Amino acid sequence: MEKENLIKQTCKELGLTYKQLADAIGYGEGAIKNSASTGNISETMQYAIKMYKRILELETELNKANKIKENLREWLK
């Protein structure tokens, strides 16, 4: 994924608006729109986006693990 497309790609991939992404990573909507349109994305913004995506991945993994744990508890009853 190219730096220029990180914001657009992330919003498309996660089904988010620029405002929703901005709120999620602690930036203003204007900063996100400006960076998306110019392709000039700061390293801190790139890092925030990557960490947000990683958090979502980890939450998904945790939910799967919790479901497995619940199933095991039911099975062991």
Tab-separated table of C-alpha atoms in Angstrom:
chain	number	residue	atom	x	y	z
A	1	MET	CA	0.000	0.000	0.000
A	2	GLU	CA	1.454	3.361	-0.983
A	3	LYS	CA	1.635	6.208	1.515
A	4	GLU	CA	-0.594	8.383	-0.689
A	5	ASN	CA	-3.353	5.827	-0.517
A	6	LEU	CA	-3.132	4.834	3.150
A	7	ILE	CA	-6.058	6.980	4.314
A	8	LYS	CA	-8.300	6.204	1.349
A	9	GLN	CA	-7.425	2.509	1.466
A	10	THR	CA	-8.027	2.297	5.219
A	11	CYS	CA	-11.391	4.044	5.001
A	12	LYS	CA	-12.460	1.801	2.128
A	13	GLU	CA	-11.184	-1.353	3.831
A	14	LEU	CA	-12.871	-0.587	7.156
A	15	GLY	CA	-15.971	1.105	5.753
A	16	LEU	CA	-15.225	4.376	7.526
A	17	THR	CA	-15.739	8.002	6.632
A	18	TYR	CA	-12.839	10.417	7.028
A	19	LYS	CA	-14.569	11.781	10.127
A	20	GLN	CA	-14.894	8.329	11.689
A	21	LEU	CA	-11.230	7.578	11.004
A	22	ALA	CA	-10.220	10.967	12.376
A	23	ASP	CA	-12.190	10.373	15.583
A	24	ALA	CA	-10.725	6.887	15.957
A	25	ILE	CA	-7.103	8.012	15.695
A	26	GLY	CA	-7.363	11.381	17.425
A	27	TYR	CA	-7.054	13.724	14.450
A	28	GLY	CA	-9.403	16.341	13.087
A	29	GLU	CA	-11.484	15.552	10.031
A	30	GLY	CA	-9.818	18.419	8.170
A	31	ALA	CA	-6.353	16.993	8.769
A	32	ILE	CA	-7.455	13.614	7.425
A	33	LYS	CA	-9.151	15.133	4.359
A	34	ASN	CA	-6.139	17.330	3.640
A	35	SER	CA	-3.692	14.453	3.960
A	36	ALA	CA	-5.861	12.187	1.813
A	37	SER	CA	-6.179	14.760	-0.958
A	38	THR	CA	-2.542	15.890	-1.012
A	39	GLY	CA	-1.011	12.488	-0.329
A	40	ASN	CA	1.184	14.149	2.290
A	41	ILE	CA	0.605	11.909	5.320
A	42	SER	CA	2.826	12.544	8.322
A	43	GLU	CA	4.692	9.658	9.871
A	44	THR	CA	2.731	10.084	13.100
A	45	MET	CA	-0.569	9.898	11.231
A	46	GLN	CA	0.613	6.820	9.325
A	47	TYR	CA	1.632	5.218	12.600
A	48	ALA	CA	-1.713	6.089	14.226
A	49	ILE	CA	-3.593	4.495	11.326
A	50	LYS	CA	-1.443	1.366	11.398
A	51	MET	CA	-1.854	1.028	15.171
A	52	TYR	CA	-5.630	1.524	14.896
A	53	LYS	CA	-5.810	-1.271	12.325
A	54	ARG	CA	-3.666	-3.493	14.551
A	55	ILE	CA	-5.938	-2.820	17.532
A	56	LEU	CA	-8.941	-3.880	15.459
A	57	GLU	CA	-7.127	-7.078	14.442
A	58	LEU	CA	-6.245	-7.865	18.054
A	59	GLU	CA	-9.816	-7.217	19.206
A	60	THR	CA	-11.038	-9.680	16.576
A	61	GLU	CA	-8.518	-12.290	17.728
A	62	LEU	CA	-9.513	-11.747	21.357
A	63	ASN	CA	-13.195	-12.170	20.521
A	64	LYS	CA	-12.435	-15.429	18.716
A	65	ALA	CA	-10.411	-16.689	21.681
A	66	ASN	CA	-13.217	-15.779	24.077
A	67	LYS	CA	-15.735	-17.681	21.946
A	68	ILE	CA	-13.480	-20.735	21.958
A	69	LYS	CA	-13.124	-20.434	25.726
A	70	GLU	CA	-16.908	-20.237	26.144
A	71	ASN	CA	-17.369	-23.288	23.910
A	72	LEU	CA	-14.820	-25.248	25.928
A	73	ARG	CA	-16.559	-24.341	29.175
A	74	GLU	CA	-19.869	-25.542	27.760
A	75	TRP	CA	-18.303	-28.731	26.482
A	76	LEU	CA	-16.608	-29.480	29.826
A	77	LYS	CA	-19.832	-29.129	31.846
